[in-house]
Amino acid sequence: MEWSLTIDKAMPRPLRVILRGVGQVFFCCNAVTGLIFLVALFIGGVTAGAAATVGVISSTVAAYLLGFSEDDIDAGLYGFNGTLVGPCLFLFLENSPQLWLYVVLASVLSSVVLAALMKILGPYKIPASTSPFVLTCWMFLVAVYAFDSFSRGPVLPHPGTPAVVTDAVAIPADMWFTALSKGVAEVMFADSVIVGILFLTGIAIVSLRGALMAVGGTVIGVVLPMLLGANQGMIEMGLYSFNPVLTMMAVGWVFLKPDGRSAVLAVLAGVLTVVCQAGLASFLAPIGLPTLTFPFVLTMWMFLFAAGMSKYWSHPAAE
Amino acid sequence: MEWSLTIDKAMPRPLRVILRGVGQVFFCCNAVTGLIFLVALFIGGVTAGAAATVGVISSTVAAYLLGFSEDDIDAGLYGFNGTLVGPCLFLFLENSPQLWLYVVLASVLSSVVLAALMKILGPYKIPASTSPFVLTCWMFLVAVYAFDSFSRGPVLPHPGTPAVVTDAVAIPADMWFTALSKGVAEVMFADSVIVGILFLTGIAIVSLRGALMAVGGTVIGVVLPMLLGANQGMIEMGLYSFNPVLTMMAVGWVFLKPDGRSAVLAVLAGVLTVVCQAGLASFLAPIGLPTLTFPFVLTMWMFLFAAGMSKYWSHPAAE
Amino acid sequence: MEWSLTIDKAMPRPLRVILRGVGQVFFCCNAVTGLIFLVALFIGGVTAGAAATVGVISSTVAAYLLGFSEDDIDAGLYGFNGTLVGPCLFLFLENSPQLWLYVVLASVLSSVVLAALMKILGPYKIPASTSPFVLTCWMFLVAVYAFDSFSRGPVLPHPGTPAVVTDAVAIPADMWFTALSKGVAEVMFADSVIVGILFLTGIAIVSLRGALMAVGGTVIGVVLPMLLGANQGMIEMGLYSFNPVLTMMAVGWVFLKPDGRSAVLAVLAGVLTVVCQAGLASFLAPIGLPTLTFPFVLTMWMFLFAAGMSKYWSHPAAE
């Protein structure tokens, strides 16, 4: 919306760049949205908020010192991976003072990995998206497991109320509401309804279609696993939702022409993201790694690469 | 042969495209060959034949609806991955009505993955070949294991006669014949001599060299594992053969200038395919995944990329 | 140094090409350096030296027969992967006459894989480095485990003196010296101080900066794992050092403009190589595979791709 862009432009540059970095987690190049996200993160937990702040600053400053494109830095593109690295390491590793150093180092690495993937994917006009966050966190998590200097934190967030629910129709309305909003919140590892609502608000400020796609993604991430007989506790925490949320936003709003056809494609991509997540989770379980947002990344890459071969979406510049 | 091309051209377009899709499993853009393959599949088992039919139709129609290149669709390129997806899912998962829906969904995804890989590999003029089939089936197999709504089917086809054979020389001639023809049949998961012979016939209609390379591949896939001390039952079922069959056809007939030099290269590639298959099988065993045709895909990619660096095979257009 | 280049040029071509192949293990296109390395290898162990010789000859001759670029062959680029394949297979598999055949076959494959990766990475001006050696050896190791015709050799070299050392300060000076020099020797699987010193001498003949980077890499590979609480025996054998040694040489000397800025970047890359190695080791442990030099390859690729996006290092030709 107009007013939010005005505020975005009125901010001092360093603050704007950092807040845009937070906003880019949901593809929003808007400091007001980033501020709402950051406030929501602190509401979800002070440590998570602080870790995200340290992460976004570290990755952005690293990109500046390493001489990467100032335009990209200004758009917050070197911020969102750091934003995710912070809370992720604090969720999966034991809290300790040393961990802050790890967050800084991992956030710096995420900027190096992002630049590398931009170089590789650039000719195809495909975004690296959150893949640097995923690859960096995987590397740090397995490294920490190897060195044993940290003990392993909880691999999954506290399980919430394990409600005994047997079929979709029997779920009361408020539980649906919980599952749907937490699905958006879990993108940044928050197990909270209010955080999810704030995230959706921040997205809606930038684009109603974006917010709609996010809601569509949570619906897929709740209904589909239910039909396939997945674990109820995980569904209610939104752990099947955050990947299709991102996929539907990417395919149905950000990277393809936003029309009816790409909305249909986004639903198909959302469904396949859930399949991909279940598959990747099985694959990674023996190593003890979480899938993070890699199911979203893989599915989005497949669909965007494929779109480049279609007469409906191929970008003239990329042909 | 001339007459087969005449029949191919005389068919109504939808039928021709679908049958060519089946034929492309062995690189044959010919509806007559495709028809022979399909009949063979039904002889091997009605379910496998029906699953292949559903798969090839789903993936071809999906490619059409998603707006991919009509030339590629007409050549059957969007059909062969679906042809393989169908019988594969029915072999490795428990038969149930729901499974037909999975076959459709996986075949659709295989077309998306094929378009994506064509976009990526296009600049190098390297074919995606059966990799979309492999990646899609792996994803669906691990996803199904994760959701537990299907129980896991037999990971390997029924073991056949576990003949007690100790060295190559001692094998009677008819057993050799069995092993060699089944090696070709197993490309489409058929454990049957007659299916193998029909497949070879279909290939020979298009190219004698192609059929010769296929036979060469089965010989490598029987003799080499025998020398290396592999499991006899697997060798006799042709489970070490279907990968070198495809590699030798790709390297020695389809993608490089078919001369003496590429025939020698094809033998080397065939030998390394067996090594690659043994390696990949060890690697995938803990996850419970079959290698499918990925050893062929990996080896073919290596040799075709490498051929682009050689003065003997580099394509002028790709330099 | 001048004199070494004169000797290099005076040698008969086949000898020069082979010795340069050995030299290229440490990025040195210099036959004198290669000769020092080869002598050092034989001092470390006659089998290792002979295996390296068979490997470098096989991979170089294969590249010639397959028609790959004569310039690249002359520079020794088709030799160093074979040089590494030989001692690697002899370390990890049981010694047997058949193993020599495996070394030849694996060295030939390493040249095919190198050409393939050169084709893929060429447009980005990124080197394949030792990745063909790693991929080929992984494939052969898992294949051999699968076929059971060899029993599995020691997965790690004999553990050396398991000195009871608790912190870095307490280590006596001579033990530091041992750890530092062995770190360089382990690049070619030699657990020996004298071999390490000879390797450093060979590098210093070509470039003092290169030798300095190598020493920097061993320091990182000793100090960092110590701080992170890694296994003392492995540190003293230099098993955490050989990867950062190669990374620091690649980033700080060979592939980026050698100045102060790239030296700082090399230190950062060296630190992350150790993290990557610990991570990859955890990841590969269930399959029983060693990391070999893949942590170096991955980190170097990340940093070189990323450098292409930076205003400080981007190559004009690659933009």
PDB file of N, CA and C in Angstrom, chain B residues 125-181:
ATOM      1  N   LYS B 125      23.137 -29.002 -24.589  1.00  0.00           N
ATOM      2  CA  LYS B 125      22.660 -30.008 -25.542  1.00  0.00           C
ATOM      3  C   LYS B 125      22.771 -31.425 -24.967  1.00  0.00           C
ATOM      4  N   ILE B 126      22.440 -31.572 -23.700  1.00  0.00           N
ATOM      5  CA  ILE B 126      22.462 -32.873 -23.017  1.00  0.00           C
ATOM      6  C   ILE B 126      21.010 -33.253 -22.711  1.00  0.00           C
ATOM      7  N   PRO B 127      20.613 -34.504 -22.995  1.00  0.00           N
ATOM      8  CA  PRO B 127      19.224 -34.904 -22.750  1.00  0.00           C
ATOM      9  C   PRO B 127      18.964 -35.205 -21.266  1.00  0.00           C
ATOM     10  N   ALA B 128      17.726 -34.942 -20.814  1.00  0.00           N
ATOM     11  CA  ALA B 128      17.358 -35.275 -19.437  1.00  0.00           C
ATOM     12  C   ALA B 128      17.119 -36.771 -19.310  1.00  0.00           C
ATOM     13  N   SER B 129      16.749 -37.392 -20.423  1.00  0.00           N
ATOM     14  CA  SER B 129      16.508 -38.836 -20.464  1.00  0.00           C
ATOM     15  C   SER B 129      15.534 -39.264 -19.371  1.00  0.00           C
ATOM     16  N   THR B 130      15.782 -40.395 -18.706  1.00  0.00           N
ATOM     17  CA  THR B 130      14.807 -40.897 -17.740  1.00  0.00           C
ATOM     18  C   THR B 130      14.968 -40.295 -16.343  1.00  0.00           C
ATOM     19  N   SER B 131      15.811 -39.256 -16.206  1.00  0.00           N
ATOM     20  CA  SER B 131      15.999 -38.709 -14.857  1.00  0.00           C
ATOM     21  C   SER B 131      14.699 -38.180 -14.232  1.00  0.00           C
ATOM     22  N   PRO B 132      13.777 -37.563 -14.998  1.00  0.00           N
ATOM     23  CA  PRO B 132      12.526 -37.120 -14.349  1.00  0.00           C
ATOM     24  C   PRO B 132      11.744 -38.294 -13.753  1.00  0.00           C
ATOM     25  N   PHE B 133      11.718 -39.423 -14.476  1.00  0.00           N
ATOM     26  CA  PHE B 133      11.070 -40.617 -13.942  1.00  0.00           C
ATOM     27  C   PHE B 133      11.713 -41.042 -12.621  1.00  0.00           C
ATOM     28  N   VAL B 134      13.042 -41.098 -12.592  1.00  0.00           N
ATOM     29  CA  VAL B 134      13.731 -41.545 -11.384  1.00  0.00           C
ATOM     30  C   VAL B 134      13.465 -40.597 -10.217  1.00  0.00           C
ATOM     31  N   LEU B 135      13.655 -39.290 -10.451  1.00  0.00           N
ATOM     32  CA  LEU B 135      13.508 -38.323  -9.359  1.00  0.00           C
ATOM     33  C   LEU B 135      12.067 -38.315  -8.834  1.00  0.00           C
ATOM     34  N   THR B 136      11.093 -38.351  -9.753  1.00  0.00           N
ATOM     35  CA  THR B 136       9.692 -38.338  -9.334  1.00  0.00           C
ATOM     36  C   THR B 136       9.347 -39.593  -8.537  1.00  0.00           C
ATOM     37  N   CYS B 137       9.771 -40.757  -9.038  1.00  0.00           N
ATOM     38  CA  CYS B 137       9.436 -41.999  -8.321  1.00  0.00           C
ATOM     39  C   CYS B 137      10.117 -42.050  -6.965  1.00  0.00           C
ATOM     40  N   TRP B 138      11.383 -41.626  -6.886  1.00  0.00           N
ATOM     41  CA  TRP B 138      12.048 -41.589  -5.578  1.00  0.00           C
ATOM     42  C   TRP B 138      11.247 -40.730  -4.602  1.00  0.00           C
ATOM     43  N   MET B 139      10.837 -39.542  -5.074  1.00  0.00           N
ATOM     44  CA  MET B 139      10.112 -38.632  -4.196  1.00  0.00           C
ATOM     45  C   MET B 139       8.800 -39.259  -3.731  1.00  0.00           C
ATOM     46  N   PHE B 140       8.060 -39.887  -4.657  1.00  0.00           N
ATOM     47  CA  PHE B 140       6.781 -40.491  -4.270  1.00  0.00           C
ATOM     48  C   PHE B 140       6.993 -41.714  -3.376  1.00  0.00           C
ATOM     49  N   LEU B 141       8.037 -42.496  -3.650  1.00  0.00           N
ATOM     50  CA  LEU B 141       8.266 -43.683  -2.817  1.00  0.00           C
ATOM     51  C   LEU B 141       8.597 -43.285  -1.379  1.00  0.00           C
ATOM     52  N   VAL B 142       9.539 -42.355  -1.198  1.00  0.00           N
ATOM     53  CA  VAL B 142       9.880 -41.962   0.180  1.00  0.00           C
ATOM     54  C   VAL B 142       8.721 -41.243   0.849  1.00  0.00           C
ATOM     55  N   ALA B 143       7.939 -40.474   0.067  1.00  0.00           N
ATOM     56  CA  ALA B 143       6.775 -39.790   0.654  1.00  0.00           C
ATOM     57  C   ALA B 143       5.770 -40.811   1.153  1.00  0.00           C
ATOM     58  N   VAL B 144       5.520 -41.847   0.364  1.00  0.00           N
ATOM     59  CA  VAL B 144       4.546 -42.863   0.760  1.00  0.00           C
ATOM     60  C   VAL B 144       5.045 -43.615   1.990  1.00  0.00           C
ATOM     61  N   TYR B 145       6.350 -43.937   2.020  1.00  0.00           N
ATOM     62  CA  TYR B 145       6.907 -44.580   3.214  1.00  0.00           C
ATOM     63  C   TYR B 145       6.642 -43.693   4.435  1.00  0.00           C
ATOM     64  N   ALA B 146       6.752 -42.367   4.246  1.00  0.00           N
ATOM     65  CA  ALA B 146       6.604 -41.429   5.359  1.00  0.00           C
ATOM     66  C   ALA B 146       5.173 -41.387   5.862  1.00  0.00           C
ATOM     67  N   PHE B 147       4.210 -41.401   4.934  1.00  0.00           N
ATOM     68  CA  PHE B 147       2.823 -41.214   5.348  1.00  0.00           C
ATOM     69  C   PHE B 147       2.178 -42.509   5.834  1.00  0.00           C
ATOM     70  N   ASP B 148       2.804 -43.642   5.490  1.00  0.00           N
ATOM     71  CA  ASP B 148       2.288 -44.910   6.000  1.00  0.00           C
ATOM     72  C   ASP B 148       0.882 -45.237   5.542  1.00  0.00           C
ATOM     73  N   SER B 149       0.334 -44.520   4.554  1.00  0.00           N
ATOM     74  CA  SER B 149      -1.026 -44.897   4.170  1.00  0.00           C
ATOM     75  C   SER B 149      -1.002 -46.117   3.246  1.00  0.00           C
ATOM     76  N   PHE B 150       0.120 -46.330   2.582  1.00  0.00           N
ATOM     77  CA  PHE B 150       0.310 -47.583   1.881  1.00  0.00           C
ATOM     78  C   PHE B 150       1.284 -48.404   2.708  1.00  0.00           C
ATOM     79  N   SER B 151       1.137 -49.710   2.684  1.00  0.00           N
ATOM     80  CA  SER B 151       2.269 -50.463   3.205  1.00  0.00           C
ATOM     81  C   SER B 151       3.251 -50.629   2.061  1.00  0.00           C
ATOM     82  N   ARG B 152       4.469 -50.873   2.418  1.00  0.00           N
ATOM     83  CA  ARG B 152       5.525 -50.954   1.424  1.00  0.00           C
ATOM     84  C   ARG B 152       5.409 -52.251   0.617  1.00  0.00           C
ATOM     85  N   GLY B 153       5.406 -52.148  -0.677  1.00  0.00           N
ATOM     86  CA  GLY B 153       5.349 -53.335  -1.528  1.00  0.00           C
ATOM     87  C   GLY B 153       6.699 -54.017  -1.572  1.00  0.00           C
ATOM     88  N   PRO B 154       6.821 -55.041  -2.397  1.00  0.00           N
ATOM     89  CA  PRO B 154       8.107 -55.729  -2.484  1.00  0.00           C
ATOM     90  C   PRO B 154       9.139 -54.792  -3.098  1.00  0.00           C
ATOM     91  N   VAL B 155      10.280 -54.628  -2.420  1.00  0.00           N
ATOM     92  CA  VAL B 155      11.295 -53.699  -2.929  1.00  0.00           C
ATOM     93  C   VAL B 155      11.977 -54.260  -4.163  1.00  0.00           C
ATOM     94  N   LEU B 156      12.025 -55.570  -4.259  1.00  0.00           N
ATOM     95  CA  LEU B 156      12.567 -56.170  -5.475  1.00  0.00           C
ATOM     96  C   LEU B 156      11.523 -57.120  -6.039  1.00  0.00           C
ATOM     97  N   PRO B 157      11.449 -57.272  -7.349  1.00  0.00           N
ATOM     98  CA  PRO B 157      10.476 -58.193  -7.932  1.00  0.00           C
ATOM     99  C   PRO B 157      10.731 -59.619  -7.439  1.00  0.00           C
ATOM    100  N   HIS B 158       9.715 -60.445  -7.523  1.00  0.00           N
ATOM    101  CA  HIS B 158       9.812 -61.831  -7.062  1.00  0.00           C
ATOM    102  C   HIS B 158      11.064 -62.490  -7.636  1.00  0.00           C
ATOM    103  N   PRO B 159      11.829 -63.164  -6.787  1.00  0.00           N
ATOM    104  CA  PRO B 159      13.205 -63.532  -7.128  1.00  0.00           C
ATOM    105  C   PRO B 159      13.414 -64.563  -8.233  1.00  0.00           C
ATOM    106  N   GLY B 160      12.386 -65.171  -8.777  1.00  0.00           N
ATOM    107  CA  GLY B 160      12.592 -66.144  -9.862  1.00  0.00           C
ATOM    108  C   GLY B 160      13.302 -67.394  -9.353  1.00  0.00           C
ATOM    109  N   THR B 161      13.788 -68.203 -10.249  1.00  0.00           N
ATOM    110  CA  THR B 161      14.464 -69.447  -9.841  1.00  0.00           C
ATOM    111  C   THR B 161      15.866 -69.135  -9.337  1.00  0.00           C
ATOM    112  N   PRO B 162      16.150 -69.349  -8.063  1.00  0.00           N
ATOM    113  CA  PRO B 162      17.486 -69.070  -7.538  1.00  0.00           C
ATOM    114  C   PRO B 162      18.451 -70.195  -7.876  1.00  0.00           C
ATOM    115  N   ALA B 163      18.785 -70.311  -9.156  1.00  0.00           N
ATOM    116  CA  ALA B 163      19.645 -71.406  -9.615  1.00  0.00           C
ATOM    117  C   ALA B 163      20.997 -71.365  -8.920  1.00  0.00           C
ATOM    118  N   VAL B 164      21.513 -72.531  -8.582  1.00  0.00           N
ATOM    119  CA  VAL B 164      22.816 -72.607  -7.934  1.00  0.00           C
ATOM    120  C   VAL B 164      23.896 -72.688  -9.010  1.00  0.00           C
ATOM    121  N   VAL B 165      24.430 -71.562  -9.344  1.00  0.00           N
ATOM    122  CA  VAL B 165      25.416 -71.497 -10.420  1.00  0.00           C
ATOM    123  C   VAL B 165      26.667 -70.868  -9.842  1.00  0.00           C
ATOM    124  N   THR B 166      27.822 -71.425 -10.125  1.00  0.00           N
ATOM    125  CA  THR B 166      29.016 -70.862  -9.503  1.00  0.00           C
ATOM    126  C   THR B 166      29.938 -70.104 -10.443  1.00  0.00           C
ATOM    127  N   ASP B 167      30.044 -70.487 -11.693  1.00  0.00           N
ATOM    128  CA  ASP B 167      30.853 -69.655 -12.587  1.00  0.00           C
ATOM    129  C   ASP B 167      30.242 -69.590 -13.987  1.00  0.00           C
ATOM    130  N   ALA B 168      30.647 -68.562 -14.699  1.00  0.00           N
ATOM    131  CA  ALA B 168      30.033 -68.228 -15.976  1.00  0.00           C
ATOM    132  C   ALA B 168      30.029 -69.408 -16.947  1.00  0.00           C
ATOM    133  N   VAL B 169      31.130 -70.142 -16.972  1.00  0.00           N
ATOM    134  CA  VAL B 169      31.261 -71.222 -17.935  1.00  0.00           C
ATOM    135  C   VAL B 169      30.228 -72.326 -17.677  1.00  0.00           C
ATOM    136  N   ALA B 170      29.900 -72.506 -16.399  1.00  0.00           N
ATOM    137  CA  ALA B 170      29.008 -73.603 -16.039  1.00  0.00           C
ATOM    138  C   ALA B 170      27.540 -73.315 -16.358  1.00  0.00           C
ATOM    139  N   ILE B 171      27.213 -72.073 -16.709  1.00  0.00           N
ATOM    140  CA  ILE B 171      25.817 -71.755 -16.972  1.00  0.00           C
ATOM    141  C   ILE B 171      25.372 -72.375 -18.293  1.00  0.00           C
ATOM    142  N   PRO B 172      24.250 -73.104 -18.308  1.00  0.00           N
ATOM    143  CA  PRO B 172      23.767 -73.669 -19.564  1.00  0.00           C
ATOM    144  C   PRO B 172      23.278 -72.562 -20.503  1.00  0.00           C
ATOM    145  N   ALA B 173      23.290 -72.881 -21.802  1.00  0.00           N
ATOM    146  CA  ALA B 173      23.007 -71.881 -22.826  1.00  0.00           C
ATOM    147  C   ALA B 173      21.647 -71.215 -22.631  1.00  0.00           C
ATOM    148  N   ASP B 174      20.615 -71.993 -22.243  1.00  0.00           N
ATOM    149  CA  ASP B 174      19.286 -71.384 -22.142  1.00  0.00           C
ATOM    150  C   ASP B 174      19.199 -70.398 -20.984  1.00  0.00           C
ATOM    151  N   MET B 175      20.014 -70.627 -19.944  1.00  0.00           N
ATOM    152  CA  MET B 175      20.004 -69.686 -18.830  1.00  0.00           C
ATOM    153  C   MET B 175      20.635 -68.360 -19.248  1.00  0.00           C
ATOM    154  N   TRP B 176      21.689 -68.464 -20.054  1.00  0.00           N
ATOM    155  CA  TRP B 176      22.278 -67.263 -20.638  1.00  0.00           C
ATOM    156  C   TRP B 176      21.218 -66.498 -21.422  1.00  0.00           C
ATOM    157  N   PHE B 177      20.467 -67.250 -22.225  1.00  0.00           N
ATOM    158  CA  PHE B 177      19.447 -66.630 -23.055  1.00  0.00           C
ATOM    159  C   PHE B 177      18.414 -65.918 -22.183  1.00  0.00           C
ATOM    160  N   THR B 178      18.006 -66.579 -21.098  1.00  0.00           N
ATOM    161  CA  THR B 178      17.059 -65.974 -20.157  1.00  0.00           C
ATOM    162  C   THR B 178      17.605 -64.664 -19.594  1.00  0.00           C
ATOM    163  N   ALA B 179      18.824 -64.736 -19.062  1.00  0.00           N
ATOM    164  CA  ALA B 179      19.412 -63.560 -18.422  1.00  0.00           C
ATOM    165  C   ALA B 179      19.521 -62.401 -19.411  1.00  0.00           C
ATOM    166  N   LEU B 180      19.960 -62.722 -20.643  1.00  0.00           N
ATOM    167  CA  LEU B 180      20.181 -61.654 -21.620  1.00  0.00           C
ATOM    168  C   LEU B 180      18.875 -60.970 -22.013  1.00  0.00           C
ATOM    169  N   SER B 181      17.808 -61.762 -22.277  1.00  0.00           N
ATOM    170  CA  SER B 181      16.570 -61.125 -22.735  1.00  0.00           C
ATOM    171  C   SER B 181      15.852 -60.431 -21.587  1.00  0.00           C
TER     172      SER B 181
END
